[in-house]
GROMACS .gro file of C-alpha atoms in nm:
model
  503
    1UNK     CA    1   0.688   2.214  -1.130
    2UNK     CA    2   0.721   2.341  -0.770
    3UNK     CA    3   1.050   2.323  -0.634
    4UNK     CA    4   1.112   2.251  -0.241
    5UNK     CA    5   1.167   2.600  -0.014
    6UNK     CA    6   1.553   2.380   0.055
    7UNK     CA    7   1.741   2.216  -0.215
    8UNK     CA    8   1.967   2.031   0.063
    9UNK     CA    9   1.968   1.950   0.391
   10UNK     CA   10   2.185   2.205   0.571
   11UNK     CA   11   1.926   2.518   0.430
   12UNK     CA   12   1.641   2.252   0.515
   13UNK     CA   13   1.746   2.260   0.828
   14UNK     CA   14   1.846   2.607   0.912
   15UNK     CA   15   1.473   2.758   0.731
   16UNK     CA   16   1.268   2.525   0.918
   17UNK     CA   17   1.461   2.645   1.267
   18UNK     CA   18   1.351   3.048   1.183
   19UNK     CA   19   1.005   2.905   1.054
   20UNK     CA   20   0.840   2.707   1.306
   21UNK     CA   21   1.193   2.735   1.618
   22UNK     CA   22   0.899   2.541   1.816
   23UNK     CA   23   0.688   2.314   1.663
   24UNK     CA   24   0.810   1.941   1.758
   25UNK     CA   25   1.022   1.807   1.431
   26UNK     CA   26   0.990   1.485   1.562
   27UNK     CA   27   0.862   1.273   1.831
   28UNK     CA   28   0.949   0.895   1.896
   29UNK     CA   29   0.804   0.676   2.264
   30UNK     CA   30   1.062   0.860   2.529
   31UNK     CA   31   1.151   1.265   2.384
   32UNK     CA   32   1.050   1.472   2.136
   33UNK     CA   33   1.305   1.741   1.950
   34UNK     CA   34   1.163   2.085   1.773
   35UNK     CA   35   1.287   2.273   1.518
   36UNK     CA   36   1.552   2.476   1.697
   37UNK     CA   37   1.662   2.208   1.880
   38UNK     CA   38   1.736   1.948   1.597
   39UNK     CA   39   1.926   2.289   1.452
   40UNK     CA   40   2.090   2.339   1.792
   41UNK     CA   41   2.185   1.970   1.818
   42UNK     CA   42   2.294   1.878   1.496
   43UNK     CA   43   2.517   2.215   1.466
   44UNK     CA   44   2.715   2.075   1.759
   45UNK     CA   45   2.707   1.683   1.650
   46UNK     CA   46   2.792   1.816   1.259
   47UNK     CA   47   3.127   1.998   1.402
   48UNK     CA   48   3.233   1.696   1.639
   49UNK     CA   49   3.216   1.484   1.337
   50UNK     CA   50   3.393   1.733   1.086
   51UNK     CA   51   3.692   1.777   1.300
   52UNK     CA   52   3.714   1.361   1.388
   53UNK     CA   53   3.742   1.376   0.988
   54UNK     CA   54   3.394   1.293   0.805
   55UNK     CA   55   3.367   1.599   0.536
   56UNK     CA   56   3.183   1.645   0.228
   57UNK     CA   57   3.185   1.277   0.035
   58UNK     CA   58   3.272   1.071   0.380
   59UNK     CA   59   3.074   0.782   0.323
   60UNK     CA   60   2.846   0.696   0.715
   61UNK     CA   61   2.705   0.394   0.790
   62UNK     CA   62   2.464   0.396   1.036
   63UNK     CA   63   2.273   0.110   1.206
   64UNK     CA   64   1.979   0.265   1.450
   65UNK     CA   65   1.606   0.214   1.514
   66UNK     CA   66   1.408   0.455   1.497
   67UNK     CA   67   1.435   0.776   1.732
   68UNK     CA   68   1.513   1.117   1.778
   69UNK     CA   69   1.893   1.008   1.800
   70UNK     CA   70   1.846   0.794   1.431
   71UNK     CA   71   1.702   1.138   1.376
   72UNK     CA   72   1.984   1.382   1.524
   73UNK     CA   73   2.288   1.144   1.387
   74UNK     CA   74   2.115   1.158   1.007
   75UNK     CA   75   2.085   1.557   1.028
   76UNK     CA   76   2.452   1.593   1.173
   77UNK     CA   77   2.617   1.371   0.882
   78UNK     CA   78   2.445   1.542   0.604
   79UNK     CA   79   2.463   1.909   0.704
   80UNK     CA   80   2.842   1.859   0.610
   81UNK     CA   81   2.811   1.693   0.297
   82UNK     CA   82   2.895   1.327   0.450
   83UNK     CA   83   2.688   1.059   0.258
   84UNK     CA   84   2.437   0.873   0.495
   85UNK     CA   85   2.384   0.496   0.447
   86UNK     CA   86   2.121   0.410   0.677
   87UNK     CA   87   2.149   0.002   0.725
   88UNK     CA   88   1.830  -0.219   0.828
   89UNK     CA   89   1.868  -0.328   1.163
   90UNK     CA   90   1.756  -0.658   1.045
   91UNK     CA   91   2.064  -0.790   0.797
   92UNK     CA   92   2.236  -1.074   0.892
   93UNK     CA   93   2.601  -1.136   0.955
   94UNK     CA   94   2.655  -1.171   0.605
   95UNK     CA   95   2.438  -0.911   0.465
   96UNK     CA   96   2.562  -0.624   0.685
   97UNK     CA   97   2.948  -0.684   0.580
   98UNK     CA   98   2.814  -0.699   0.218
   99UNK     CA   99   2.590  -0.359   0.267
  100UNK     CA  100   2.896  -0.171   0.372
  101UNK     CA  101   3.174  -0.325   0.102
  102UNK     CA  102   2.921  -0.246  -0.148
  103UNK     CA  103   2.879   0.101  -0.028
  104UNK     CA  104   3.225   0.131   0.024
  105UNK     CA  105   3.124   0.230   0.395
  106UNK     CA  106   3.420   0.463   0.567
  107UNK     CA  107   3.258   0.539   0.890
  108UNK     CA  108   2.981   0.347   1.077
  109UNK     CA  109   2.802   0.423   1.389
  110UNK     CA  110   2.567   0.169   1.506
  111UNK     CA  111   2.414   0.046   1.826
  112UNK     CA  112   2.547  -0.270   1.987
  113UNK     CA  113   2.266  -0.501   2.004
  114UNK     CA  114   1.910  -0.465   1.872
  115UNK     CA  115   1.641  -0.724   1.890
  116UNK     CA  116   1.875  -0.965   1.886
  117UNK     CA  117   2.088  -0.879   1.678
  118UNK     CA  118   2.459  -0.812   1.805
  119UNK     CA  119   2.634  -0.564   1.514
  120UNK     CA  120   2.947  -0.449   1.676
  121UNK     CA  121   3.048  -0.869   1.759
  122UNK     CA  122   2.940  -0.986   1.424
  123UNK     CA  123   3.165  -0.714   1.228
  124UNK     CA  124   3.471  -0.792   1.411
  125UNK     CA  125   3.608  -1.084   1.222
  126UNK     CA  126   3.487  -0.929   0.934
  127UNK     CA  127   3.671  -0.614   0.956
  128UNK     CA  128   3.997  -0.712   0.749
  129UNK     CA  129   3.759  -0.762   0.443
  130UNK     CA  130   3.614  -0.415   0.456
  131UNK     CA  131   3.922  -0.202   0.355
  132UNK     CA  132   3.807   0.123   0.360
  133UNK     CA  133   3.620   0.127   0.726
  134UNK     CA  134   3.831   0.332   0.892
  135UNK     CA  135   3.618   0.329   1.259
  136UNK     CA  136   3.316   0.239   1.424
  137UNK     CA  137   3.168   0.427   1.657
  138UNK     CA  138   2.834   0.338   1.945
  139UNK     CA  139   2.646   0.657   1.961
  140UNK     CA  140   2.715   0.773   2.257
  141UNK     CA  141   3.084   0.759   2.192
  142UNK     CA  142   3.034   0.977   1.868
  143UNK     CA  143   3.270   1.317   1.897
  144UNK     CA  144   3.139   1.646   2.023
  145UNK     CA  145   3.402   1.875   2.039
  146UNK     CA  146   3.435   2.077   1.707
  147UNK     CA  147   3.408   2.463   1.589
  148UNK     CA  148   2.975   2.498   1.578
  149UNK     CA  149   3.055   2.831   1.380
  150UNK     CA  150   3.215   2.657   1.098
  151UNK     CA  151   2.936   2.397   1.069
  152UNK     CA  152   2.683   2.628   0.806
  153UNK     CA  153   3.029   2.808   0.611
  154UNK     CA  154   3.047   2.393   0.589
  155UNK     CA  155   2.675   2.338   0.498
  156UNK     CA  156   2.668   2.649   0.188
  157UNK     CA  157   2.895   2.465  -0.023
  158UNK     CA  158   2.697   2.149  -0.007
  159UNK     CA  159   2.529   2.136  -0.348
  160UNK     CA  160   2.180   2.028  -0.441
  161UNK     CA  161   2.389   1.779  -0.703
  162UNK     CA  162   2.652   1.626  -0.382
  163UNK     CA  163   2.530   1.277  -0.259
  164UNK     CA  164   2.269   1.281  -0.004
  165UNK     CA  165   2.233   0.912   0.045
  166UNK     CA  166   2.281   0.543  -0.017
  167UNK     CA  167   1.966   0.381  -0.003
  168UNK     CA  168   1.960  -0.010   0.005
  169UNK     CA  169   1.699  -0.184  -0.169
  170UNK     CA  170   1.675  -0.598  -0.306
  171UNK     CA  171   1.481  -0.569  -0.614
  172UNK     CA  172   1.257  -0.844  -0.700
  173UNK     CA  173   1.562  -1.084  -0.679
  174UNK     CA  174   1.958  -1.081  -0.645
  175UNK     CA  175   2.176  -0.888  -0.413
  176UNK     CA  176   2.075  -0.591  -0.268
  177UNK     CA  177   2.117  -0.259  -0.422
  178UNK     CA  178   2.305   0.060  -0.348
  179UNK     CA  179   2.088   0.336  -0.479
  180UNK     CA  180   2.229   0.650  -0.485
  181UNK     CA  181   2.058   1.021  -0.486
  182UNK     CA  182   2.196   1.369  -0.410
  183UNK     CA  183   2.008   1.616  -0.176
  184UNK     CA  184   1.849   1.800  -0.491
  185UNK     CA  185   1.674   1.460  -0.670
  186UNK     CA  186   1.602   1.334  -0.279
  187UNK     CA  187   1.397   1.657  -0.191
  188UNK     CA  188   1.223   1.736  -0.487
  189UNK     CA  189   1.133   1.387  -0.508
  190UNK     CA  190   0.972   1.441  -0.176
  191UNK     CA  191   0.834   1.766  -0.200
  192UNK     CA  192   0.634   1.676  -0.583
  193UNK     CA  193   0.413   1.462  -0.353
  194UNK     CA  194   0.377   1.651  -0.052
  195UNK     CA  195   0.018   1.766  -0.154
  196UNK     CA  196  -0.138   1.435  -0.255
  197UNK     CA  197  -0.022   1.274   0.074
  198UNK     CA  198  -0.169   1.575   0.265
  199UNK     CA  199   0.148   1.678   0.477
  200UNK     CA  200   0.146   2.023   0.545
  201UNK     CA  201   0.285   2.233   0.879
  202UNK     CA  202  -0.053   2.141   1.108
  203UNK     CA  203  -0.021   1.755   1.008
  204UNK     CA  204   0.162   1.541   1.267
  205UNK     CA  205   0.206   1.259   1.056
  206UNK     CA  206   0.251   0.898   1.176
  207UNK     CA  207   0.479   0.654   0.927
  208UNK     CA  208   0.536   0.236   1.027
  209UNK     CA  209   0.821   0.243   0.812
  210UNK     CA  210   1.162   0.217   0.966
  211UNK     CA  211   1.338   0.522   0.884
  212UNK     CA  212   1.659   0.332   0.697
  213UNK     CA  213   1.405   0.289   0.409
  214UNK     CA  214   1.293   0.550   0.197
  215UNK     CA  215   0.957   0.481   0.325
  216UNK     CA  216   1.071   0.623   0.670
  217UNK     CA  217   1.329   0.859   0.571
  218UNK     CA  218   1.153   1.024   0.259
  219UNK     CA  219   0.800   0.998   0.336
  220UNK     CA  220   0.872   1.024   0.725
  221UNK     CA  221   1.116   1.272   0.808
  222UNK     CA  222   1.244   1.465   0.460
  223UNK     CA  223   0.862   1.483   0.433
  224UNK     CA  224   0.800   1.653   0.805
  225UNK     CA  225   1.108   1.928   0.761
  226UNK     CA  226   0.977   2.027   0.404
  227UNK     CA  227   0.636   2.070   0.520
  228UNK     CA  228   0.749   2.192   0.890
  229UNK     CA  229   0.553   1.886   1.048
  230UNK     CA  230   0.579   1.662   1.291
  231UNK     CA  231   0.700   1.293   1.236
  232UNK     CA  232   0.565   1.073   1.543
  233UNK     CA  233   0.776   0.730   1.531
  234UNK     CA  234   0.871   0.420   1.745
  235UNK     CA  235   1.126   0.148   1.748
  236UNK     CA  236   0.905  -0.192   1.736
  237UNK     CA  237   0.512  -0.091   1.619
  238UNK     CA  238   0.398  -0.299   1.838
  239UNK     CA  239  -0.040  -0.255   1.799
  240UNK     CA  240  -0.134  -0.180   2.166
  241UNK     CA  241   0.163   0.075   2.202
  242UNK     CA  242   0.125   0.206   1.880
  243UNK     CA  243  -0.195   0.301   1.918
  244UNK     CA  244  -0.191   0.478   2.241
  245UNK     CA  245   0.110   0.705   2.108
  246UNK     CA  246  -0.168   0.790   1.817
  247UNK     CA  247  -0.372   0.889   2.079
  248UNK     CA  248  -0.132   1.066   2.341
  249UNK     CA  249   0.049   1.251   2.030
  250UNK     CA  250  -0.309   1.346   1.830
  251UNK     CA  251  -0.159   1.175   1.472
  252UNK     CA  252  -0.367   1.310   1.203
  253UNK     CA  253  -0.201   1.100   0.934
  254UNK     CA  254  -0.146   0.811   0.921
  255UNK     CA  255   0.059   0.641   0.646
  256UNK     CA  256   0.220   0.357   0.532
  257UNK     CA  257   0.158  -0.018   0.497
  258UNK     CA  258  -0.259  -0.119   0.502
  259UNK     CA  259  -0.157  -0.422   0.668
  260UNK     CA  260  -0.097  -0.307   0.958
  261UNK     CA  261  -0.377  -0.007   0.976
  262UNK     CA  262  -0.578  -0.300   0.922
  263UNK     CA  263  -0.417  -0.481   1.214
  264UNK     CA  264  -0.474  -0.172   1.458
  265UNK     CA  265  -0.833  -0.120   1.351
  266UNK     CA  266  -0.946  -0.486   1.509
  267UNK     CA  267  -0.738  -0.412   1.863
  268UNK     CA  268  -0.900   0.043   1.882
  269UNK     CA  269  -1.230  -0.126   2.083
  270UNK     CA  270  -1.006  -0.329   2.274
  271UNK     CA  271  -0.769  -0.063   2.405
  272UNK     CA  272  -0.967   0.183   2.346
  273UNK     CA  273  -0.784   0.403   2.221
  274UNK     CA  274  -0.940   0.771   2.095
  275UNK     CA  275  -0.845   0.801   1.735
  276UNK     CA  276  -1.053   1.046   1.660
  277UNK     CA  277  -0.763   1.330   1.534
  278UNK     CA  278  -0.706   1.142   1.244
  279UNK     CA  279  -0.825   1.314   0.920
  280UNK     CA  280  -0.875   1.176   0.552
  281UNK     CA  281  -0.569   1.125   0.350
  282UNK     CA  282  -0.482   0.826   0.698
  283UNK     CA  283  -0.503   0.493   0.547
  284UNK     CA  284  -0.880   0.424   0.601
  285UNK     CA  285  -0.922   0.086   0.792
  286UNK     CA  286  -0.822   0.346   1.096
  287UNK     CA  287  -1.070   0.600   0.980
  288UNK     CA  288  -1.457   0.569   1.089
  289UNK     CA  289  -1.713   0.464   0.807
  290UNK     CA  290  -1.793   0.857   0.745
  291UNK     CA  291  -1.517   0.948   0.645
  292UNK     CA  292  -1.410   0.614   0.448
  293UNK     CA  293  -1.453   0.613   0.049
  294UNK     CA  294  -1.596   0.334  -0.164
  295UNK     CA  295  -1.268   0.092  -0.234
  296UNK     CA  296  -1.087   0.172  -0.507
  297UNK     CA  297  -1.176   0.549  -0.481
  298UNK     CA  298  -0.854   0.682  -0.365
  299UNK     CA  299  -0.497   0.643  -0.525
  300UNK     CA  300  -0.300   0.364  -0.374
  301UNK     CA  301   0.039   0.549  -0.414
  302UNK     CA  302   0.330   0.366  -0.596
  303UNK     CA  303   0.666   0.492  -0.572
  304UNK     CA  304   1.050   0.314  -0.507
  305UNK     CA  305   1.370   0.318  -0.339
  306UNK     CA  306   1.501   0.433  -0.690
  307UNK     CA  307   1.244   0.715  -0.759
  308UNK     CA  308   1.317   0.799  -0.361
  309UNK     CA  309   0.957   0.676  -0.247
  310UNK     CA  310   0.634   0.774  -0.481
  311UNK     CA  311   0.628   0.923  -0.793
  312UNK     CA  312   0.247   0.828  -0.866
  313UNK     CA  313  -0.042   0.986  -0.633
  314UNK     CA  314  -0.314   1.136  -0.640
  315UNK     CA  315  -0.491   1.332  -0.351
  316UNK     CA  316  -0.480   1.121  -0.055
  317UNK     CA  317  -0.849   1.283   0.085
  318UNK     CA  318  -1.009   1.294  -0.262
  319UNK     CA  319  -1.166   1.034  -0.482
  320UNK     CA  320  -1.014   0.969  -0.804
  321UNK     CA  321  -1.270   0.977  -1.141
  322UNK     CA  322  -1.431   0.651  -1.175
  323UNK     CA  323  -1.245   0.503  -1.443
  324UNK     CA  324  -0.943   0.584  -1.294
  325UNK     CA  325  -1.091   0.344  -1.000
  326UNK     CA  326  -0.777   0.095  -0.845
  327UNK     CA  327  -0.503   0.319  -1.027
  328UNK     CA  328  -0.158   0.501  -0.843
  329UNK     CA  329  -0.309   0.796  -1.001
  330UNK     CA  330  -0.110   1.008  -1.211
  331UNK     CA  331   0.268   1.055  -1.196
  332UNK     CA  332   0.371   1.382  -1.026
  333UNK     CA  333   0.501   1.674  -1.139
  334UNK     CA  334   0.874   1.618  -1.216
  335UNK     CA  335   0.823   1.295  -1.327
  336UNK     CA  336   0.848   1.115  -1.635
  337UNK     CA  337   0.646   0.789  -1.683
  338UNK     CA  338   0.609   0.546  -2.008
  339UNK     CA  339   0.508   0.211  -2.086
  340UNK     CA  340   0.749  -0.036  -2.276
  341UNK     CA  341   0.703  -0.385  -2.461
  342UNK     CA  342   0.901  -0.619  -2.194
  343UNK     CA  343   1.076  -0.812  -2.499
  344UNK     CA  344   1.140  -0.523  -2.750
  345UNK     CA  345   1.167  -0.214  -2.556
  346UNK     CA  346   0.880  -0.072  -2.806
  347UNK     CA  347   0.686   0.217  -2.668
  348UNK     CA  348   0.319   0.110  -2.567
  349UNK     CA  349  -0.045   0.294  -2.651
  350UNK     CA  350  -0.227   0.354  -2.387
  351UNK     CA  351  -0.440   0.081  -2.225
  352UNK     CA  352  -0.159  -0.178  -2.333
  353UNK     CA  353   0.021  -0.366  -2.039
  354UNK     CA  354   0.457  -0.322  -2.063
  355UNK     CA  355   0.720  -0.258  -1.812
  356UNK     CA  356   0.713   0.088  -1.640
  357UNK     CA  357   0.997   0.322  -1.708
  358UNK     CA  358   1.076   0.669  -1.549
  359UNK     CA  359   1.261   0.887  -1.569
  360UNK     CA  360   1.288   1.269  -1.468
  361UNK     CA  361   1.492   1.504  -1.224
  362UNK     CA  362   1.370   1.281  -0.874
  363UNK     CA  363   1.520   0.999  -0.985
  364UNK     CA  364   1.814   0.819  -0.879
  365UNK     CA  365   2.155   0.974  -0.995
  366UNK     CA  366   2.288   0.590  -1.012
  367UNK     CA  367   2.336   0.270  -0.796
  368UNK     CA  368   2.665   0.120  -0.618
  369UNK     CA  369   2.954  -0.063  -0.845
  370UNK     CA  370   2.713  -0.022  -1.170
  371UNK     CA  371   2.787   0.186  -1.505
  372UNK     CA  372   2.510   0.447  -1.606
  373UNK     CA  373   2.435   0.295  -1.882
  374UNK     CA  374   2.378  -0.069  -1.730
  375UNK     CA  375   2.166   0.109  -1.541
  376UNK     CA  376   1.969   0.336  -1.752
  377UNK     CA  377   1.870   0.340  -2.116
  378UNK     CA  378   2.042   0.547  -2.396
  379UNK     CA  379   1.768   0.782  -2.371
  380UNK     CA  380   1.757   0.798  -2.013
  381UNK     CA  381   1.538   0.625  -1.898
  382UNK     CA  382   1.508   0.347  -1.556
  383UNK     CA  383   1.320   0.039  -1.603
  384UNK     CA  384   1.167  -0.023  -1.287
  385UNK     CA  385   1.060  -0.393  -1.394
  386UNK     CA  386   0.733  -0.309  -1.299
  387UNK     CA  387   0.401  -0.367  -1.543
  388UNK     CA  388   0.171  -0.148  -1.559
  389UNK     CA  389  -0.057   0.084  -1.802
  390UNK     CA  390  -0.162   0.418  -1.855
  391UNK     CA  391  -0.527   0.500  -2.022
  392UNK     CA  392  -0.594   0.800  -2.170
  393UNK     CA  393  -0.564   1.011  -1.914
  394UNK     CA  394  -0.237   0.933  -1.782
  395UNK     CA  395  -0.327   0.750  -1.466
  396UNK     CA  396  -0.110   0.474  -1.405
  397UNK     CA  397  -0.256   0.116  -1.325
  398UNK     CA  398  -0.008  -0.160  -1.103
  399UNK     CA  399  -0.015  -0.541  -1.262
  400UNK     CA  400   0.282  -0.661  -1.074
  401UNK     CA  401   0.671  -0.708  -1.141
  402UNK     CA  402   0.724  -0.851  -1.469
  403UNK     CA  403   0.981  -1.092  -1.371
  404UNK     CA  404   0.647  -1.248  -1.127
  405UNK     CA  405   0.389  -1.243  -1.346
  406UNK     CA  406   0.367  -1.676  -1.450
  407UNK     CA  407   0.127  -1.855  -1.687
  408UNK     CA  408  -0.135  -2.087  -1.600
  409UNK     CA  409  -0.254  -2.326  -1.897
  410UNK     CA  410  -0.152  -2.028  -2.138
  411UNK     CA  411  -0.256  -1.748  -1.980
  412UNK     CA  412  -0.094  -1.493  -1.797
  413UNK     CA  413  -0.130  -1.446  -1.453
  414UNK     CA  414  -0.055  -1.083  -1.236
  415UNK     CA  415  -0.055  -1.170  -0.844
  416UNK     CA  416  -0.107  -0.784  -0.834
  417UNK     CA  417  -0.452  -0.843  -0.953
  418UNK     CA  418  -0.534  -1.130  -0.804
  419UNK     CA  419  -0.447  -0.959  -0.485
  420UNK     CA  420  -0.670  -0.660  -0.516
  421UNK     CA  421  -0.881  -0.892  -0.606
  422UNK     CA  422  -0.874  -1.099  -0.300
  423UNK     CA  423  -0.810  -0.838  -0.024
  424UNK     CA  424  -1.154  -0.724  -0.137
  425UNK     CA  425  -1.344  -1.007  -0.016
  426UNK     CA  426  -1.529  -0.971   0.324
  427UNK     CA  427  -1.275  -1.126   0.616
  428UNK     CA  428  -0.994  -1.077   0.435
  429UNK     CA  429  -0.697  -0.875   0.636
  430UNK     CA  430  -0.409  -0.903   0.308
  431UNK     CA  431  -0.339  -1.188   0.005
  432UNK     CA  432   0.004  -1.230  -0.097
  433UNK     CA  433   0.006  -1.398  -0.419
  434UNK     CA  434   0.270  -1.628  -0.640
  435UNK     CA  435   0.351  -1.923  -0.817
  436UNK     CA  436   0.378  -2.255  -0.700
  437UNK     CA  437   0.450  -2.548  -0.946
  438UNK     CA  438   0.241  -2.400  -1.254
  439UNK     CA  439  -0.052  -2.322  -1.037
  440UNK     CA  440  -0.219  -2.008  -0.851
  441UNK     CA  441  -0.092  -1.957  -0.466
  442UNK     CA  442  -0.244  -1.741  -0.221
  443UNK     CA  443  -0.135  -1.625   0.189
  444UNK     CA  444  -0.466  -1.462   0.325
  445UNK     CA  445  -0.468  -1.337   0.645
  446UNK     CA  446  -0.859  -1.414   0.762
  447UNK     CA  447  -1.078  -1.574   0.927
  448UNK     CA  448  -1.288  -1.759   0.653
  449UNK     CA  449  -1.239  -2.103   0.467
  450UNK     CA  450  -1.070  -2.200   0.219
  451UNK     CA  451  -1.377  -2.325   0.059
  452UNK     CA  452  -1.529  -2.004   0.120
  453UNK     CA  453  -1.315  -1.793  -0.027
  454UNK     CA  454  -1.282  -2.013  -0.325
  455UNK     CA  455  -1.609  -1.989  -0.404
  456UNK     CA  456  -1.582  -1.581  -0.327
  457UNK     CA  457  -1.323  -1.559  -0.542
  458UNK     CA  458  -1.459  -1.723  -0.836
  459UNK     CA  459  -1.726  -1.414  -0.806
  460UNK     CA  460  -1.413  -1.195  -0.877
  461UNK     CA  461  -1.189  -1.333  -1.082
  462UNK     CA  462  -1.185  -1.553  -1.384
  463UNK     CA  463  -1.116  -1.909  -1.329
  464UNK     CA  464  -0.736  -1.964  -1.442
  465UNK     CA  465  -0.660  -1.698  -1.221
  466UNK     CA  466  -0.844  -1.814  -0.853
  467UNK     CA  467  -0.607  -1.982  -0.662
  468UNK     CA  468  -0.633  -2.385  -0.627
  469UNK     CA  469  -0.332  -2.360  -0.327
  470UNK     CA  470  -0.468  -2.120  -0.001
  471UNK     CA  471  -0.274  -2.115   0.329
  472UNK     CA  472  -0.487  -1.889   0.585
  473UNK     CA  473  -0.251  -1.702   0.818
  474UNK     CA  474  -0.397  -1.506   1.114
  475UNK     CA  475  -0.133  -1.179   1.102
  476UNK     CA  476   0.105  -1.049   0.855
  477UNK     CA  477   0.404  -1.191   1.122
  478UNK     CA  478   0.387  -1.545   0.875
  479UNK     CA  479   0.496  -1.355   0.549
  480UNK     CA  480   0.862  -1.446   0.502
  481UNK     CA  481   1.021  -1.048   0.414
  482UNK     CA  482   1.338  -1.004   0.304
  483UNK     CA  483   1.573  -0.740   0.508
  484UNK     CA  484   1.384  -0.461   0.299
  485UNK     CA  485   1.097  -0.533   0.416
  486UNK     CA  486   0.974  -0.693   0.042
  487UNK     CA  487   0.775  -0.999   0.045
  488UNK     CA  488   1.073  -1.303   0.018
  489UNK     CA  489   0.909  -1.471  -0.297
  490UNK     CA  490   1.059  -1.739  -0.285
  491UNK     CA  491   1.049  -1.837   0.066
  492UNK     CA  492   0.667  -1.761   0.030
  493UNK     CA  493   0.643  -2.029  -0.243
  494UNK     CA  494   0.812  -2.301  -0.061
  495UNK     CA  495   0.610  -2.267   0.261
  496UNK     CA  496   0.272  -2.226   0.019
  497UNK     CA  497   0.358  -2.546  -0.148
  498UNK     CA  498   0.415  -2.672   0.264
  499UNK     CA  499   0.155  -2.563   0.403
  500UNK     CA  500  -0.072  -2.504   0.153
  501UNK     CA  501  -0.386  -2.633   0.142
  502UNK     CA  502  -0.607  -2.727  -0.198
  503UNK     CA  503  -0.934  -2.537  -0.286
   0.00000   0.00000   0.00000
């Protein structure tokens, strides 16, 4: 099992400054920072934060949009062993208070306002509900005076087993969960997937995910730091500005949401952006036709917040064996995966669908305010709630969420299976499937009419899986999402019932 060259953030930052001093580590729409500059600026900021009372184990919330400053603050905190609690910029007032309380945040660093959210004003009436919260700072008022020489000494005391971050995820339903990751388990998880994601020191990586999600923090920032690569990011992705950013920075690897890649691809000619620097391993919608693989030939990288990002995959620029097409590749080194019966927990043989359970050194350390026995099985596996099967060669196939599957006329429908089939139809940008009053409902990004879609779907799906309720939408913006970015299935079901047409 390949282990990262550095197993804590303090060591990783210093190593990057030694190996790649002049390489840019982070680029946003307005600025950039080299590895040497990251080391110097975060050392200064870390000294000020330590002098102000923040140290090993201190829980610090961070609410900021993507950018160079987010990275500087996050790295400064983790260099002195503080626990980073990245918080979504999408949180409404009650959600913000609940997150701060769940993670027992002691210090909060937040912008005053972003995209209509006024975090300081939202928080002010509720400070009495947060006894752990000692201070709230805006980024421009952070303490910056301290002993910089002491920062490396403090960093040397940070151990791989120390908590790095608390990442929030909503799961499929219910209140958000504060997922606890250590320096060692997080960096190990990221390192195990670098090769599959085609990230090395020459990579200029664009990831659309916010840095407060594991997709942005782990698959973006920490991936860049471990590989010596450059992360390119922006506060608010929009097709024209994103395409110009990709062109200007000669981005070589575009990872993230297939929906966004497809939306950008539809605007490339109109904007006139040169994306010739993109290489195989990027999402295929943005690659020229001669570099694209057949549908299903490349792995759908699969993971979750609890595994600190992808835990299963296959090299993104290489076709899998034909028998594995449509799969999520194989589990990465350091991750054990088993399939169990949903009801009994009995391990299932290859080919049978059941709940995916994971175990290993890269899995989270725990969940805030929950006992270990509430989170893990007696033998240390984490029940993910995802459904899947393993084939005889160890490739993992995903079949949706155990709480999303539903019955139609007594037969089981897996939404992910229907979504995958609909996405494969010409003219379909994306599809989102759920149960609506005992029937299959689908929200589809497409210009095709409903009858045309229904006829096409019948050719690739069994009759009981073909949606009977269709809602055509123009873009992903119409799909309701939670603060974590996951589809809000309950809201989607309501919209389908209200706006869907029968076909």
